[in-house]
Amino acid sequence: DYAFNVNRRGYLFFSENFSLKEKAPDSTYNIDIALLPIEANATIVLKNIFFDVNKFAIKPESYTELDKIVALLKENPTLTIQINGHTDNVGSEADNLKLSRERAQSVVRYLASKGVQASRLTGKGFGASVPVAPNSSDEGRAKNRRTELKVVNR
């Protein structure tokens, strides 16, 4: 598995995760990347933040992505962000809401532990209430289980 990141000053970074297990070693990948300017309400999915099933402890392979957020915040000292946690619809609504909140707060705690002022960070859980794909397939549910970074204020 490979994490891929693109960043440019004045823009939110882009991240992607590629699993190369199912493709030939000489496979070619082509991707168009449109970076979002850092402005209020701009939102990106953090594709390299990982948790075990039904857990909210951040997995170590997430630290590189989290450190990119720390760098973004240090480069933009007036930037305030909200970390949004989302789940799929498997399980109870209450459990999913709680899990999404705990995951968002885990990310906020990590960022604060790296020196980011807590006043610049909020975390919010949405459970399964804001899906980006149908929850009728494994692929759709995987897309709905996500962590997002939303710009609150530039």
mmCIF file of C-alpha atoms in Angstrom:
data_model
loop_
_atom_site.group_PDB
_atom_site.id
_atom_site.type_symbol
_atom_site.label_atom_id
_atom_site.label_comp_id
_atom_site.label_asym_id
_atom_site.label_seq_id
_atom_site.Cartn_x
_atom_site.Cartn_y
_atom_site.Cartn_z
ATOM 1 C CA ASP A 1 0.000 0.000 0.000
ATOM 2 C CA TYR A 2 1.208 3.494 -0.862
ATOM 3 C CA ALA A 3 0.149 6.896 0.399
ATOM 4 C CA PHE A 4 0.326 9.694 -2.155
ATOM 5 C CA ASN A 5 0.336 13.378 -1.185
ATOM 6 C CA VAL A 6 0.424 16.617 -3.177
ATOM 7 C CA ASN A 7 0.700 20.040 -1.580
ATOM 8 C CA ARG A 8 1.167 23.638 -2.639
ATOM 9 C CA ARG A 9 1.262 26.824 -0.595
ATOM 10 C CA GLY A 10 -2.172 28.459 -0.378
ATOM 11 C CA TYR A 11 -4.030 25.207 -1.124
ATOM 12 C CA LEU A 12 -5.317 22.264 0.854
ATOM 13 C CA PHE A 13 -3.217 19.194 0.227
ATOM 14 C CA PHE A 14 -4.434 16.161 -1.686
ATOM 15 C CA SER A 15 -3.959 12.628 -0.450
ATOM 16 C CA GLU A 16 -4.742 9.224 -1.867
ATOM 17 C CA ASN A 17 -4.056 5.647 -0.863
ATOM 18 C CA PHE A 18 -3.144 3.053 -3.471
ATOM 19 C CA SER A 19 -3.083 -0.696 -2.960
ATOM 20 C CA LEU A 20 -0.840 -2.241 -5.590
ATOM 21 C CA LYS A 21 -1.457 -5.864 -4.570
ATOM 22 C CA GLU A 22 -3.994 -6.550 -7.317
ATOM 23 C CA LYS A 23 -2.133 -4.893 -10.226
ATOM 24 C CA ALA A 24 0.931 -5.889 -12.215
ATOM 25 C CA PRO A 25 4.183 -4.354 -10.909
ATOM 26 C CA ASP A 26 4.573 -2.252 -14.063
ATOM 27 C CA SER A 27 1.017 -0.868 -13.991
ATOM 28 C CA THR A 28 0.533 2.771 -14.871
ATOM 29 C CA TYR A 29 -1.608 5.157 -12.859
ATOM 30 C CA ASN A 30 -2.995 8.392 -14.211
ATOM 31 C CA ILE A 31 -4.747 10.879 -11.959
ATOM 32 C CA ASP A 32 -5.813 14.487 -12.418
ATOM 33 C CA ILE A 33 -5.489 16.447 -9.210
ATOM 34 C CA ALA A 34 -7.345 19.672 -8.601
ATOM 35 C CA LEU A 35 -6.160 21.313 -5.396
ATOM 36 C CA LEU A 36 -8.667 23.372 -3.415
ATOM 37 C CA PRO A 37 -7.669 26.873 -2.323
ATOM 38 C CA ILE A 38 -7.611 27.381 1.434
ATOM 39 C CA GLU A 39 -10.911 29.178 1.991
ATOM 40 C CA ALA A 40 -13.877 28.897 4.340
ATOM 41 C CA ASN A 41 -15.926 25.703 3.905
ATOM 42 C CA ALA A 42 -13.348 24.007 1.658
ATOM 43 C CA THR A 43 -13.397 20.328 2.608
ATOM 44 C CA ILE A 44 -11.086 17.436 1.775
ATOM 45 C CA VAL A 45 -11.276 13.745 2.604
ATOM 46 C CA LEU A 46 -8.222 12.563 4.525
ATOM 47 C CA LYS A 47 -7.645 9.265 2.733
ATOM 48 C CA ASN A 48 -4.671 8.164 4.805
ATOM 49 C CA ILE A 49 -6.252 8.244 8.262
ATOM 50 C CA PHE A 50 -6.868 4.711 9.498
ATOM 51 C CA PHE A 51 -8.724 3.113 12.418
ATOM 52 C CA ASP A 52 -9.480 -0.494 13.298
ATOM 53 C CA VAL A 53 -13.115 -1.573 12.919
ATOM 54 C CA ASN A 54 -15.291 -0.047 15.663
ATOM 55 C CA LYS A 55 -12.246 1.605 17.270
ATOM 56 C CA PHE A 56 -11.174 5.217 17.542
ATOM 57 C CA ALA A 57 -7.449 4.806 18.273
ATOM 58 C CA ILE A 58 -5.476 6.210 15.348
ATOM 59 C CA LYS A 59 -3.330 3.613 13.592
ATOM 60 C CA PRO A 60 0.383 4.493 13.259
ATOM 61 C CA GLU A 61 0.232 4.496 9.446
ATOM 62 C CA SER A 62 -1.928 7.639 9.791
ATOM 63 C CA TYR A 63 0.811 9.749 11.355
ATOM 64 C CA THR A 64 2.319 10.929 8.052
ATOM 65 C CA GLU A 65 -1.021 12.369 6.942
ATOM 66 C CA LEU A 66 -1.696 13.878 10.349
ATOM 67 C CA ASP A 67 1.718 15.523 10.313
ATOM 68 C CA LYS A 68 0.816 17.073 6.927
ATOM 69 C CA ILE A 69 -2.153 18.710 8.664
ATOM 70 C CA VAL A 70 0.158 19.992 11.405
ATOM 71 C CA ALA A 71 2.457 21.473 8.735
ATOM 72 C CA LEU A 72 -0.527 23.063 6.953
ATOM 73 C CA LEU A 73 -1.644 24.681 10.193
ATOM 74 C CA LYS A 74 1.856 25.916 11.034
ATOM 75 C CA GLU A 75 2.226 27.441 7.541
ATOM 76 C CA ASN A 76 -1.167 29.150 7.951
ATOM 77 C CA PRO A 77 -1.210 30.447 11.547
ATOM 78 C CA THR A 78 -4.710 31.970 11.341
ATOM 79 C CA LEU A 79 -6.322 28.866 9.843
ATOM 80 C CA THR A 80 -8.997 27.122 11.927
ATOM 81 C CA ILE A 81 -10.327 23.718 10.948
ATOM 82 C CA GLN A 82 -12.993 21.206 11.830
ATOM 83 C CA ILE A 83 -12.320 17.476 11.657
ATOM 84 C CA ASN A 84 -15.446 15.591 10.570
ATOM 85 C CA GLY A 85 -15.915 11.904 11.292
ATOM 86 C CA HIS A 86 -18.304 9.756 9.239
ATOM 87 C CA THR A 87 -19.338 6.104 9.344
ATOM 88 C CA ASP A 88 -21.315 3.734 7.162
ATOM 89 C CA ASN A 89 -24.787 2.573 8.246
ATOM 90 C CA VAL A 90 -23.769 -0.769 9.730
ATOM 91 C CA GLY A 91 -24.730 -0.882 13.409
ATOM 92 C CA SER A 92 -26.947 1.373 15.441
ATOM 93 C CA GLU A 93 -27.335 5.066 14.694
ATOM 94 C CA ALA A 94 -26.273 5.966 18.249
ATOM 95 C CA ASP A 95 -23.152 3.775 18.107
ATOM 96 C CA ASN A 96 -22.147 5.190 14.721
ATOM 97 C CA LEU A 97 -22.607 8.762 15.909
ATOM 98 C CA LYS A 98 -20.502 8.072 19.010
ATOM 99 C CA LEU A 99 -17.772 6.332 16.990
ATOM 100 C CA SER A 100 -17.591 9.166 14.445
ATOM 101 C CA ARG A 101 -17.305 11.747 17.244
ATOM 102 C CA GLU A 102 -14.585 9.766 19.023
ATOM 103 C CA ARG A 103 -12.594 9.374 15.800
ATOM 104 C CA ALA A 104 -12.809 13.100 15.039
ATOM 105 C CA GLN A 105 -11.718 13.900 18.601
ATOM 106 C CA SER A 106 -8.797 11.458 18.326
ATOM 107 C CA VAL A 107 -7.524 13.418 15.331
ATOM 108 C CA VAL A 108 -8.029 16.732 17.161
ATOM 109 C CA ARG A 109 -6.102 15.402 20.185
ATOM 110 C CA TYR A 110 -3.243 14.246 17.958
ATOM 111 C CA LEU A 111 -2.974 17.654 16.266
ATOM 112 C CA ALA A 112 -3.053 19.422 19.633
ATOM 113 C CA SER A 113 -0.343 17.071 20.932
ATOM 114 C CA LYS A 114 1.877 18.315 18.091
ATOM 115 C CA GLY A 115 1.582 21.933 19.224
ATOM 116 C CA VAL A 116 -1.481 23.151 17.342
ATOM 117 C CA GLN A 117 -3.569 25.459 19.546
ATOM 118 C CA ALA A 118 -6.787 23.735 20.598
ATOM 119 C CA SER A 119 -8.716 26.946 19.817
ATOM 120 C CA ARG A 120 -7.971 26.341 16.109
ATOM 121 C CA LEU A 121 -9.442 22.828 16.150
ATOM 122 C CA THR A 122 -12.903 21.341 16.464
ATOM 123 C CA GLY A 123 -14.120 17.825 15.909
ATOM 124 C CA LYS A 124 -17.590 16.756 14.884
ATOM 125 C CA GLY A 125 -19.141 13.365 14.295
ATOM 126 C CA PHE A 126 -21.914 12.769 11.806
ATOM 127 C CA GLY A 127 -22.378 9.008 12.066
ATOM 128 C CA ALA A 128 -23.981 7.717 8.867
ATOM 129 C CA SER A 129 -26.076 10.854 8.274
ATOM 130 C CA VAL A 130 -23.968 12.295 5.403
ATOM 131 C CA PRO A 131 -23.166 9.438 3.011
ATOM 132 C CA VAL A 132 -21.206 10.088 -0.192
ATOM 133 C CA ALA A 133 -22.123 6.711 -1.702
ATOM 134 C CA PRO A 134 -24.913 4.150 -1.318
ATOM 135 C CA ASN A 135 -24.451 1.889 1.703
ATOM 136 C CA SER A 136 -25.654 -1.091 -0.357
ATOM 137 C CA SER A 137 -22.158 -2.393 -1.230
ATOM 138 C CA ASP A 138 -18.813 -2.897 0.507
ATOM 139 C CA GLU A 139 -17.293 -0.265 -1.798
ATOM 140 C CA GLY A 140 -19.978 2.297 -0.964
ATOM 141 C CA ARG A 141 -19.717 1.648 2.762
ATOM 142 C CA ALA A 142 -15.918 2.030 2.555
ATOM 143 C CA LYS A 143 -16.321 5.462 0.910
ATOM 144 C CA ASN A 144 -18.742 6.529 3.644
ATOM 145 C CA ARG A 145 -16.283 5.621 6.411
ATOM 146 C CA ARG A 146 -14.119 8.706 6.201
ATOM 147 C CA THR A 147 -12.414 11.533 8.039
ATOM 148 C CA GLU A 148 -12.616 15.023 6.552
ATOM 149 C CA LEU A 149 -10.841 18.308 7.117
ATOM 150 C CA LYS A 150 -13.059 21.374 6.713
ATOM 151 C CA VAL A 151 -11.730 24.931 6.722
ATOM 152 C CA VAL A 152 -13.693 26.989 9.242
ATOM 153 C CA ASN A 153 -11.794 30.251 8.903
ATOM 154 C CA ARG A 154 -8.798 31.409 6.891
#
